Amino acid sequence: MTIPQPQQQQAVPKQNSAPYLMPLLVGGLVAVALGVYGRAHTPTGYAVGLSGFTGAQAMKSWLATGTFVLAIVQVVSALAMYGKLPGVQAPSWTGTLHRWSGRVAFLLSVPVAFHCLYALGAQFDVPRVLIHSLLGTFFYGVFVAKMLSLPKKGLPGWTLPLLGGLAFTTLTGLWLTSSFWFFTTFGITF
């Protein structure tokens, strides 16, 4: 009786996943660093103020609303660019609109985030504020991961839509726990 010999299996070359995981790692580090800073930093109670607003909360609410509206433009323009809107042929300027709406949205979000971190810090005593603090740090982590993933060639096709969807979903939660809350609690003020 002969004993069957195991068949030789072809060696599958290992694919180096480090270049694809690096954006996620850096994004995670950014989120953690912002959370640690927000928690360890002694809040000052003030940070920045733009003229034309009655106070910091109104300023942050309107800038966050502008950011949120531009994020909607981001989602719609991305869907149009990738042919995911039935019956819609994306105009040639859709890519430019997508890039610039993203840039402006980011710029609008910076004074809001700066004020939140520097003036208020990460707070965990009120559920709404806890959720808002966690979403804020997560948003910038996802944003960094998405931006670092953009120049990577060979990423799975679902990578950018997933990161973009996470960024939009997180921004929606941020807007609901800040601007929407402010407007429904104090009214629409400038």
Short mmCIF file of N, CA and C in Angstrom, two decimals:
data_model
loop_
_atom_site.label_atom_id
_atom_site.label_comp_id
_atom_site.label_asym_id
_atom_site.label_seq_id
_atom_site.Cartn_x
_atom_site.Cartn_y
_atom_site.Cartn_z
N MET A 1 0.84 -1.15 0.00
CA MET A 1 0.00 0.00 0.00
C MET A 1 0.90 1.24 0.00
N THR A 2 0.56 2.17 -0.83
CA THR A 2 1.35 3.40 -0.90
C THR A 2 0.63 4.51 -0.16
N ILE A 3 1.42 5.30 0.47
CA ILE A 3 0.86 6.45 1.22
C ILE A 3 0.86 7.66 0.28
N PRO A 4 -0.33 8.27 0.15
CA PRO A 4 -0.38 9.43 -0.74
C PRO A 4 0.50 10.57 -0.19
N GLN A 5 1.21 11.18 -1.09
CA GLN A 5 2.08 12.30 -0.74
C GLN A 5 1.28 13.60 -0.85
N PRO A 6 1.54 14.52 0.08
CA PRO A 6 0.84 15.81 -0.05
C PRO A 6 1.28 16.53 -1.32
N GLN A 7 0.33 17.16 -1.94
CA GLN A 7 0.64 17.88 -3.17
C GLN A 7 1.37 19.17 -2.84
N GLN A 8 2.29 19.51 -3.71
CA GLN A 8 3.02 20.76 -3.56
C GLN A 8 2.07 21.91 -3.93
N GLN A 9 1.99 22.87 -3.04
CA GLN A 9 1.16 24.04 -3.34
C GLN A 9 2.05 25.15 -3.86
N GLN A 10 1.51 25.85 -4.81
CA GLN A 10 2.24 26.97 -5.37
C GLN A 10 2.31 28.07 -4.32
N ALA A 11 3.47 28.63 -4.16
CA ALA A 11 3.64 29.75 -3.23
C ALA A 11 2.97 30.98 -3.83
N VAL A 12 2.08 31.55 -3.04
CA VAL A 12 1.41 32.76 -3.46
C VAL A 12 2.24 33.94 -2.95
N PRO A 13 2.65 34.81 -3.86
CA PRO A 13 3.47 35.93 -3.40
C PRO A 13 2.66 36.81 -2.45
N LYS A 14 3.30 37.16 -1.35
CA LYS A 14 2.63 38.03 -0.38
C LYS A 14 2.60 39.45 -0.91
N GLN A 15 1.44 40.03 -0.78
CA GLN A 15 1.29 41.42 -1.19
C GLN A 15 1.57 42.28 0.03
N ASN A 16 2.39 43.28 -0.13
CA ASN A 16 2.72 44.18 0.96
C ASN A 16 1.54 45.12 1.18
N SER A 17 0.87 44.96 2.30
CA SER A 17 -0.31 45.80 2.57
C SER A 17 0.04 47.06 3.35
N ALA A 18 1.30 47.23 3.71
CA ALA A 18 1.70 48.41 4.49
C ALA A 18 1.33 49.73 3.80
N PRO A 19 1.56 49.87 2.48
CA PRO A 19 1.20 51.15 1.86
C PRO A 19 -0.29 51.46 1.95
N TYR A 20 -1.12 50.42 2.02
CA TYR A 20 -2.56 50.64 2.09
C TYR A 20 -3.04 50.86 3.52
N LEU A 21 -2.33 50.28 4.45
CA LEU A 21 -2.71 50.42 5.86
C LEU A 21 -2.15 51.70 6.48
N MET A 22 -1.11 52.25 5.90
CA MET A 22 -0.48 53.44 6.46
C MET A 22 -1.46 54.61 6.59
N PRO A 23 -2.29 54.92 5.58
CA PRO A 23 -3.26 56.01 5.77
C PRO A 23 -4.21 55.76 6.95
N LEU A 24 -4.61 54.50 7.13
CA LEU A 24 -5.49 54.19 8.26
C LEU A 24 -4.77 54.36 9.59
N LEU A 25 -3.53 53.95 9.63
CA LEU A 25 -2.74 54.09 10.85
C LEU A 25 -2.53 55.56 11.19
N VAL A 26 -2.13 56.35 10.20
CA VAL A 26 -1.92 57.78 10.44
C VAL A 26 -3.23 58.46 10.84
N GLY A 27 -4.33 58.12 10.16
CA GLY A 27 -5.63 58.67 10.52
C GLY A 27 -6.02 58.31 11.94
N GLY A 28 -5.77 57.06 12.33
CA GLY A 28 -6.05 56.64 13.70
C GLY A 28 -5.22 57.40 14.70
N LEU A 29 -3.95 57.63 14.38
CA LEU A 29 -3.08 58.39 15.28
C LEU A 29 -3.55 59.84 15.41
N VAL A 30 -4.02 60.42 14.31
CA VAL A 30 -4.54 61.79 14.36
C VAL A 30 -5.77 61.85 15.27
N ALA A 31 -6.67 60.90 15.11
CA ALA A 31 -7.89 60.87 15.94
C ALA A 31 -7.53 60.74 17.41
N VAL A 32 -6.63 59.83 17.72
CA VAL A 32 -6.22 59.62 19.12
C VAL A 32 -5.52 60.86 19.66
N ALA A 33 -4.62 61.44 18.86
CA ALA A 33 -3.89 62.62 19.31
C ALA A 33 -4.84 63.78 19.61
N LEU A 34 -5.83 63.99 18.74
CA LEU A 34 -6.80 65.07 18.98
C LEU A 34 -7.61 64.79 20.24
N GLY A 35 -8.02 63.54 20.42
CA GLY A 35 -8.77 63.18 21.62
C GLY A 35 -7.96 63.36 22.89
N VAL A 36 -6.71 62.94 22.86
CA VAL A 36 -5.84 63.09 24.03
C VAL A 36 -5.62 64.57 24.32
N TYR A 37 -5.33 65.35 23.27
CA TYR A 37 -5.14 66.79 23.47
C TYR A 37 -6.40 67.43 24.04
N GLY A 38 -7.54 67.10 23.44
CA GLY A 38 -8.80 67.69 23.91
C GLY A 38 -9.11 67.34 25.35
N ARG A 39 -8.68 66.18 25.78
CA ARG A 39 -8.95 65.75 27.16
C ARG A 39 -7.90 66.29 28.13
N ALA A 40 -6.64 66.33 27.70
CA ALA A 40 -5.55 66.74 28.60
C ALA A 40 -5.42 68.26 28.70
N HIS A 41 -5.78 68.96 27.65
CA HIS A 41 -5.65 70.42 27.61
C HIS A 41 -6.67 71.07 28.53
N THR A 42 -6.24 72.05 29.29
CA THR A 42 -7.16 72.80 30.13
C THR A 42 -7.90 73.80 29.24
N PRO A 43 -9.21 73.65 29.10
CA PRO A 43 -9.96 74.56 28.22
C PRO A 43 -9.82 76.02 28.65
N THR A 44 -9.68 76.90 27.68
CA THR A 44 -9.50 78.32 27.95
C THR A 44 -10.83 79.06 28.05
N GLY A 45 -11.88 78.52 27.46
CA GLY A 45 -13.17 79.20 27.45
C GLY A 45 -13.32 80.13 26.26
N TYR A 46 -12.25 80.44 25.59
CA TYR A 46 -12.30 81.28 24.39
C TYR A 46 -11.20 80.83 23.43
N ALA A 47 -11.39 81.15 22.16
CA ALA A 47 -10.36 80.78 21.17
C ALA A 47 -10.36 81.78 20.04
N VAL A 48 -11.26 81.62 19.11
CA VAL A 48 -11.32 82.51 17.95
C VAL A 48 -12.73 83.04 17.83
N GLY A 49 -12.84 84.16 17.20
CA GLY A 49 -14.15 84.73 16.93
C GLY A 49 -14.10 85.47 15.61
N LEU A 50 -15.06 85.22 14.78
CA LEU A 50 -15.15 85.92 13.52
C LEU A 50 -16.20 87.01 13.65
N SER A 51 -15.87 88.18 13.16
CA SER A 51 -16.83 89.27 13.26
C SER A 51 -18.08 88.94 12.46
N GLY A 52 -19.18 89.51 12.91
CA GLY A 52 -20.45 89.29 12.24
C GLY A 52 -21.33 88.28 12.95
N PHE A 53 -20.81 87.60 13.96
CA PHE A 53 -21.58 86.62 14.71
C PHE A 53 -21.80 87.14 16.14
N THR A 54 -22.91 86.73 16.73
CA THR A 54 -23.22 87.17 18.09
C THR A 54 -22.36 86.48 19.14
N GLY A 55 -21.79 85.37 18.80
CA GLY A 55 -20.94 84.66 19.75
C GLY A 55 -20.30 83.45 19.10
N ALA A 56 -19.48 82.77 19.89
CA ALA A 56 -18.74 81.62 19.38
C ALA A 56 -19.67 80.49 18.95
N GLN A 57 -20.72 80.24 19.72
CA GLN A 57 -21.63 79.14 19.37
C GLN A 57 -22.33 79.40 18.04
N ALA A 58 -22.76 80.63 17.83
CA ALA A 58 -23.41 80.96 16.56
C ALA A 58 -22.41 80.83 15.41
N MET A 59 -21.19 81.33 15.62
CA MET A 59 -20.16 81.23 14.59
C MET A 59 -19.90 79.76 14.23
N LYS A 60 -19.70 78.95 15.26
CA LYS A 60 -19.43 77.53 15.02
C LYS A 60 -20.60 76.85 14.33
N SER A 61 -21.81 77.20 14.72
CA SER A 61 -22.99 76.57 14.13
C SER A 61 -23.12 76.90 12.65
N TRP A 62 -22.87 78.14 12.28
CA TRP A 62 -22.99 78.53 10.88
C TRP A 62 -21.84 77.98 10.04
N LEU A 63 -20.62 78.01 10.58
CA LEU A 63 -19.50 77.43 9.83
C LEU A 63 -19.68 75.92 9.66
N ALA A 64 -20.17 75.26 10.70
CA ALA A 64 -20.42 73.82 10.61
C ALA A 64 -21.55 73.53 9.62
N THR A 65 -22.54 74.40 9.56
CA THR A 65 -23.63 74.23 8.59
C THR A 65 -23.09 74.40 7.17
N GLY A 66 -22.23 75.38 6.97
CA GLY A 66 -21.60 75.55 5.66
C GLY A 66 -20.78 74.33 5.28
N THR A 67 -20.05 73.80 6.25
CA THR A 67 -19.26 72.59 6.02
C THR A 67 -20.17 71.43 5.64
N PHE A 68 -21.28 71.29 6.35
CA PHE A 68 -22.21 70.20 6.09
C PHE A 68 -22.85 70.32 4.71
N VAL A 69 -23.23 71.53 4.32
CA VAL A 69 -23.82 71.75 2.99
C VAL A 69 -22.79 71.39 1.91
N LEU A 70 -21.55 71.80 2.10
CA LEU A 70 -20.51 71.47 1.13
C LEU A 70 -20.21 69.97 1.12
N ALA A 71 -20.39 69.31 2.25
CA ALA A 71 -20.22 67.85 2.29
C ALA A 71 -21.31 67.17 1.47
N ILE A 72 -22.50 67.72 1.46
CA ILE A 72 -23.57 67.19 0.61
C ILE A 72 -23.17 67.36 -0.86
N VAL A 73 -22.60 68.53 -1.19
CA VAL A 73 -22.09 68.74 -2.56
C VAL A 73 -21.03 67.69 -2.88
N GLN A 74 -20.18 67.37 -1.91
CA GLN A 74 -19.15 66.35 -2.09
C GLN A 74 -19.77 65.00 -2.45
N VAL A 75 -20.79 64.60 -1.71
CA VAL A 75 -21.42 63.30 -1.94
C VAL A 75 -22.08 63.27 -3.31
N VAL A 76 -22.84 64.29 -3.63
CA VAL A 76 -23.55 64.32 -4.91
C VAL A 76 -22.56 64.37 -6.08
N SER A 77 -21.52 65.18 -5.96
CA SER A 77 -20.55 65.26 -7.05
C SER A 77 -19.77 63.96 -7.20
N ALA A 78 -19.46 63.29 -6.09
CA ALA A 78 -18.77 61.99 -6.18
C ALA A 78 -19.67 60.96 -6.86
N LEU A 79 -20.94 60.94 -6.48
CA LEU A 79 -21.88 60.00 -7.12
C LEU A 79 -21.99 60.29 -8.62
N ALA A 80 -22.01 61.57 -8.98
CA ALA A 80 -22.10 61.93 -10.40
C ALA A 80 -20.82 61.53 -11.14
N MET A 81 -19.66 61.78 -10.54
CA MET A 81 -18.38 61.45 -11.20
C MET A 81 -18.26 59.96 -11.47
N TYR A 82 -18.75 59.15 -10.54
CA TYR A 82 -18.62 57.70 -10.68
C TYR A 82 -19.83 57.06 -11.34
N GLY A 83 -20.73 57.89 -11.90
CA GLY A 83 -21.85 57.36 -12.66
C GLY A 83 -22.89 56.64 -11.82
N LYS A 84 -23.04 57.04 -10.59
CA LYS A 84 -23.98 56.37 -9.68
C LYS A 84 -25.32 57.09 -9.58
N LEU A 85 -25.50 58.15 -10.34
CA LEU A 85 -26.79 58.85 -10.36
C LEU A 85 -27.48 58.49 -11.67
N PRO A 86 -28.55 57.70 -11.60
CA PRO A 86 -29.22 57.25 -12.82
C PRO A 86 -29.69 58.43 -13.69
N GLY A 87 -29.36 58.35 -14.95
CA GLY A 87 -29.81 59.36 -15.91
C GLY A 87 -29.05 60.67 -15.83
N VAL A 88 -27.98 60.73 -15.06
CA VAL A 88 -27.23 61.98 -14.92
C VAL A 88 -25.85 61.79 -15.53
N GLN A 89 -25.54 62.62 -16.49
CA GLN A 89 -24.20 62.64 -17.08
C GLN A 89 -23.44 63.77 -16.41
N ALA A 90 -22.37 63.44 -15.71
CA ALA A 90 -21.60 64.45 -14.98
C ALA A 90 -20.95 65.42 -15.95
N PRO A 91 -21.15 66.72 -15.73
CA PRO A 91 -20.47 67.71 -16.57
C PRO A 91 -18.95 67.64 -16.36
N SER A 92 -18.21 68.21 -17.27
CA SER A 92 -16.75 68.14 -17.20
C SER A 92 -16.19 68.83 -15.96
N TRP A 93 -16.91 69.77 -15.39
CA TRP A 93 -16.42 70.53 -14.24
C TRP A 93 -16.75 69.86 -12.91
N THR A 94 -17.35 68.69 -12.92
CA THR A 94 -17.75 68.02 -11.68
C THR A 94 -16.55 67.71 -10.78
N GLY A 95 -15.45 67.27 -11.36
CA GLY A 95 -14.25 66.99 -10.57
C GLY A 95 -13.71 68.23 -9.88
N THR A 96 -13.73 69.35 -10.61
CA THR A 96 -13.28 70.62 -10.02
C THR A 96 -14.21 71.04 -8.89
N LEU A 97 -15.51 70.91 -9.11
CA LEU A 97 -16.47 71.22 -8.06
C LEU A 97 -16.23 70.34 -6.83
N HIS A 98 -15.98 69.06 -7.05
CA HIS A 98 -15.74 68.13 -5.95
C HIS A 98 -14.50 68.53 -5.15
N ARG A 99 -13.42 68.81 -5.85
CA ARG A 99 -12.18 69.18 -5.15
C ARG A 99 -12.32 70.49 -4.38
N TRP A 100 -12.90 71.50 -5.01
CA TRP A 100 -12.99 72.80 -4.36
C TRP A 100 -14.03 72.84 -3.25
N SER A 101 -15.12 72.12 -3.40
CA SER A 101 -16.10 72.07 -2.30
C SER A 101 -15.48 71.36 -1.10
N GLY A 102 -14.65 70.37 -1.34
CA GLY A 102 -13.95 69.70 -0.24
C GLY A 102 -12.95 70.60 0.43
N ARG A 103 -12.19 71.36 -0.35
CA ARG A 103 -11.21 72.28 0.22
C ARG A 103 -11.88 73.35 1.07
N VAL A 104 -12.94 73.94 0.54
CA VAL A 104 -13.64 75.00 1.28
C VAL A 104 -14.30 74.42 2.54
N ALA A 105 -14.88 73.23 2.42
CA ALA A 105 -15.49 72.59 3.59
C ALA A 105 -14.45 72.38 4.68
N PHE A 106 -13.28 71.89 4.30
CA PHE A 106 -12.22 71.69 5.28
C PHE A 106 -11.83 73.01 5.93
N LEU A 107 -11.64 74.06 5.12
CA LEU A 107 -11.25 75.37 5.67
C LEU A 107 -12.31 75.92 6.62
N LEU A 108 -13.59 75.70 6.31
CA LEU A 108 -14.65 76.15 7.21
C LEU A 108 -14.64 75.37 8.51
N SER A 109 -14.22 74.11 8.46
CA SER A 109 -14.24 73.28 9.66
C SER A 109 -13.10 73.58 10.62
N VAL A 110 -12.01 74.15 10.13
CA VAL A 110 -10.83 74.35 10.99
C VAL A 110 -11.10 75.28 12.17
N PRO A 111 -11.70 76.49 11.96
CA PRO A 111 -11.95 77.34 13.14
C PRO A 111 -12.91 76.68 14.13
N VAL A 112 -13.84 75.89 13.62
CA VAL A 112 -14.78 75.20 14.50
C VAL A 112 -14.05 74.19 15.36
N ALA A 113 -13.23 73.36 14.72
CA ALA A 113 -12.48 72.34 15.46
C ALA A 113 -11.50 72.98 16.42
N PHE A 114 -10.83 74.04 15.97
CA PHE A 114 -9.87 74.73 16.84
C PHE A 114 -10.57 75.26 18.09
N HIS A 115 -11.72 75.89 17.90
CA HIS A 115 -12.46 76.42 19.05
C HIS A 115 -12.90 75.29 19.97
N CYS A 116 -13.41 74.23 19.38
CA CYS A 116 -13.88 73.12 20.20
C CYS A 116 -12.74 72.53 21.04
N LEU A 117 -11.61 72.29 20.41
CA LEU A 117 -10.48 71.68 21.13
C LEU A 117 -9.84 72.64 22.12
N TYR A 118 -9.57 73.86 21.67
CA TYR A 118 -8.81 74.79 22.49
C TYR A 118 -9.66 75.42 23.58
N ALA A 119 -10.85 75.87 23.23
CA ALA A 119 -11.68 76.57 24.19
C ALA A 119 -12.49 75.64 25.09
N LEU A 120 -12.92 74.51 24.56
CA LEU A 120 -13.82 73.64 25.30
C LEU A 120 -13.21 72.30 25.69
N GLY A 121 -12.32 71.78 24.87
CA GLY A 121 -11.72 70.48 25.13
C GLY A 121 -12.72 69.35 24.91
N ALA A 122 -12.23 68.13 25.05
CA ALA A 122 -13.10 66.96 24.95
C ALA A 122 -13.82 66.79 26.28
N GLN A 123 -15.13 66.76 26.22
CA GLN A 123 -15.92 66.65 27.45
C GLN A 123 -16.76 65.39 27.39
N PHE A 124 -16.86 64.72 28.52
CA PHE A 124 -17.56 63.43 28.55
C PHE A 124 -18.69 63.40 29.56
N ASP A 125 -19.07 64.53 30.13
CA ASP A 125 -20.08 64.53 31.19
C ASP A 125 -21.52 64.58 30.68
N VAL A 126 -21.75 65.11 29.50
CA VAL A 126 -23.09 65.19 28.92
C VAL A 126 -23.10 64.28 27.69
N PRO A 127 -24.09 63.38 27.56
CA PRO A 127 -24.08 62.43 26.44
C PRO A 127 -23.94 63.07 25.06
N ARG A 128 -24.66 64.16 24.80
CA ARG A 128 -24.57 64.83 23.50
C ARG A 128 -23.15 65.33 23.25
N VAL A 129 -22.54 65.90 24.26
CA VAL A 129 -21.19 66.44 24.12
C VAL A 129 -20.16 65.31 24.01
N LEU A 130 -20.38 64.23 24.73
CA LEU A 130 -19.51 63.06 24.63
C LEU A 130 -19.51 62.54 23.19
N ILE A 131 -20.71 62.34 22.64
CA ILE A 131 -20.83 61.85 21.27
C ILE A 131 -20.18 62.82 20.30
N HIS A 132 -20.42 64.13 20.51
CA HIS A 132 -19.85 65.15 19.64
C HIS A 132 -18.32 65.13 19.71
N SER A 133 -17.76 65.01 20.90
CA SER A 133 -16.30 64.98 21.06
C SER A 133 -15.70 63.77 20.35
N LEU A 134 -16.32 62.60 20.53
CA LEU A 134 -15.81 61.40 19.89
C LEU A 134 -15.93 61.47 18.36
N LEU A 135 -17.07 61.98 17.88
CA LEU A 135 -17.25 62.13 16.44
C LEU A 135 -16.25 63.12 15.85
N GLY A 136 -15.97 64.19 16.58
CA GLY A 136 -15.03 65.20 16.08
C GLY A 136 -13.64 64.64 15.87
N THR A 137 -13.15 63.90 16.85
CA THR A 137 -11.82 63.33 16.69
C THR A 137 -11.83 62.25 15.60
N PHE A 138 -12.88 61.47 15.55
CA PHE A 138 -12.98 60.42 14.53
C PHE A 138 -13.04 61.03 13.13
N PHE A 139 -13.79 62.13 12.98
CA PHE A 139 -13.92 62.78 11.68
C PHE A 139 -12.55 63.16 11.11
N TYR A 140 -11.73 63.83 11.92
CA TYR A 140 -10.43 64.26 11.40
C TYR A 140 -9.51 63.08 11.14
N GLY A 141 -9.65 62.00 11.90
CA GLY A 141 -8.89 60.79 11.60
C GLY A 141 -9.29 60.19 10.27
N VAL A 142 -10.59 60.11 10.01
CA VAL A 142 -11.07 59.57 8.73
C VAL A 142 -10.68 60.50 7.59
N PHE A 143 -10.78 61.79 7.83
CA PHE A 143 -10.41 62.77 6.80
C PHE A 143 -8.95 62.59 6.39
N VAL A 144 -8.06 62.46 7.38
CA VAL A 144 -6.64 62.27 7.10
C VAL A 144 -6.43 60.97 6.34
N ALA A 145 -7.09 59.90 6.76
CA ALA A 145 -6.95 58.62 6.07
C ALA A 145 -7.41 58.73 4.62
N LYS A 146 -8.51 59.44 4.39
CA LYS A 146 -9.01 59.60 3.02
C LYS A 146 -8.05 60.42 2.17
N MET A 147 -7.53 61.51 2.72
CA MET A 147 -6.61 62.34 1.95
C MET A 147 -5.32 61.59 1.63
N LEU A 148 -4.84 60.80 2.56
CA LEU A 148 -3.61 60.03 2.32
C LEU A 148 -3.86 58.87 1.36
N SER A 149 -5.09 58.44 1.23
CA SER A 149 -5.42 57.34 0.32
C SER A 149 -5.60 57.80 -1.12
N LEU A 150 -5.87 59.08 -1.31
CA LEU A 150 -6.14 59.58 -2.66
C LEU A 150 -5.02 59.30 -3.65
N PRO A 151 -3.75 59.53 -3.31
CA PRO A 151 -2.72 59.30 -4.32
C PRO A 151 -2.31 57.84 -4.48
N LYS A 152 -2.85 56.95 -3.67
CA LYS A 152 -2.45 55.53 -3.71
C LYS A 152 -3.07 54.85 -4.93
N LYS A 153 -2.22 54.21 -5.70
CA LYS A 153 -2.70 53.44 -6.85
C LYS A 153 -2.92 52.00 -6.41
N GLY A 154 -3.88 51.35 -7.00
CA GLY A 154 -4.11 49.94 -6.72
C GLY A 154 -4.95 49.65 -5.49
N LEU A 155 -5.53 50.69 -4.89
CA LEU A 155 -6.41 50.45 -3.75
C LEU A 155 -7.68 49.76 -4.24
N PRO A 156 -8.30 48.94 -3.40
CA PRO A 156 -9.59 48.38 -3.80
C PRO A 156 -10.58 49.50 -4.13
N GLY A 157 -11.44 49.26 -5.07
CA GLY A 157 -12.38 50.28 -5.53
C GLY A 157 -13.31 50.81 -4.46
N TRP A 158 -13.49 50.08 -3.39
CA TRP A 158 -14.42 50.50 -2.34
C TRP A 158 -13.74 51.39 -1.30
N THR A 159 -12.42 51.56 -1.36
CA THR A 159 -11.70 52.28 -0.31
C THR A 159 -12.15 53.74 -0.18
N LEU A 160 -12.05 54.51 -1.28
CA LEU A 160 -12.41 55.93 -1.20
C LEU A 160 -13.89 56.14 -0.92
N PRO A 161 -14.80 55.38 -1.56
CA PRO A 161 -16.21 55.55 -1.19
C PRO A 161 -16.48 55.22 0.28
N LEU A 162 -15.81 54.22 0.81
CA LEU A 162 -16.00 53.88 2.22
C LEU A 162 -15.50 55.00 3.12
N LEU A 163 -14.28 55.49 2.86
CA LEU A 163 -13.74 56.57 3.69
C LEU A 163 -14.55 57.86 3.52
N GLY A 164 -14.96 58.16 2.29
CA GLY A 164 -15.80 59.33 2.07
C GLY A 164 -17.15 59.20 2.75
N GLY A 165 -17.73 58.01 2.69
CA GLY A 165 -19.01 57.77 3.37
C GLY A 165 -18.89 57.88 4.88
N LEU A 166 -17.78 57.35 5.41
CA LEU A 166 -17.54 57.49 6.85
C LEU A 166 -17.38 58.96 7.24
N ALA A 167 -16.63 59.71 6.42
CA ALA A 167 -16.44 61.14 6.71
C ALA A 167 -17.78 61.86 6.68
N PHE A 168 -18.60 61.58 5.67
CA PHE A 168 -19.90 62.25 5.57
C PHE A 168 -20.83 61.85 6.72
N THR A 169 -20.88 60.58 7.03
CA THR A 169 -21.73 60.11 8.12
C THR A 169 -21.31 60.72 9.44
N THR A 170 -19.99 60.78 9.67
CA THR A 170 -19.48 61.37 10.90
C THR A 170 -19.79 62.86 10.94
N LEU A 171 -19.61 63.54 9.82
CA LEU A 171 -19.92 64.97 9.77
C LEU A 171 -21.41 65.22 10.02
N THR A 172 -22.25 64.33 9.52
CA THR A 172 -23.69 64.45 9.78
C THR A 172 -23.95 64.36 11.28
N GLY A 173 -23.33 63.40 11.94
CA GLY A 173 -23.47 63.28 13.40
C GLY A 173 -22.95 64.50 14.12
N LEU A 174 -21.84 65.04 13.65
CA LEU A 174 -21.29 66.26 14.25
C LEU A 174 -22.26 67.42 14.10
N TRP A 175 -22.83 67.57 12.91
CA TRP A 175 -23.75 68.67 12.67
C TRP A 175 -25.01 68.52 13.54
N LEU A 176 -25.51 67.29 13.64
CA LEU A 176 -26.72 67.06 14.45
C LEU A 176 -26.47 67.35 15.93
N THR A 177 -25.27 67.02 16.43
CA THR A 177 -24.97 67.21 17.86
C THR A 177 -24.45 68.61 18.17
N SER A 178 -24.35 69.46 17.16
CA SER A 178 -23.87 70.82 17.40
C SER A 178 -24.81 71.85 16.79
N SER A 179 -24.71 72.06 15.50
CA SER A 179 -25.50 73.11 14.85
C SER A 179 -26.99 72.87 14.97
N PHE A 180 -27.43 71.68 14.64
CA PHE A 180 -28.86 71.37 14.73
C PHE A 180 -29.34 71.56 16.16
N TRP A 181 -28.57 71.06 17.12
CA TRP A 181 -28.92 71.23 18.53
C TRP A 181 -28.97 72.72 18.89
N PHE A 182 -27.99 73.50 18.46
CA PHE A 182 -27.94 74.93 18.76
C PHE A 182 -29.15 75.65 18.17
N PHE A 183 -29.43 75.40 16.88
CA PHE A 183 -30.53 76.08 16.22
C PHE A 183 -31.88 75.71 16.82
N THR A 184 -32.06 74.46 17.22
CA THR A 184 -33.34 74.06 17.79
C THR A 184 -33.45 74.46 19.26
N THR A 185 -32.34 74.70 19.93
CA THR A 185 -32.37 75.10 21.33
C THR A 185 -32.46 76.62 21.49
N PHE A 186 -31.65 77.35 20.72
CA PHE A 186 -31.55 78.80 20.87
C PHE A 186 -32.16 79.59 19.73
N GLY A 187 -32.60 78.92 18.70
CA GLY A 187 -33.14 79.60 17.54
C GLY A 187 -32.04 79.91 16.52
N ILE A 188 -32.48 80.34 15.36
CA ILE A 188 -31.51 80.64 14.30
C ILE A 188 -31.04 82.06 14.49
N THR A 189 -29.84 82.17 15.03
CA THR A 189 -29.24 83.49 15.27
C THR A 189 -27.88 83.54 14.60
N PHE A 190 -27.46 84.75 14.35
CA PHE A 190 -26.14 84.96 13.77
C PHE A 190 -25.28 85.53 14.85
#
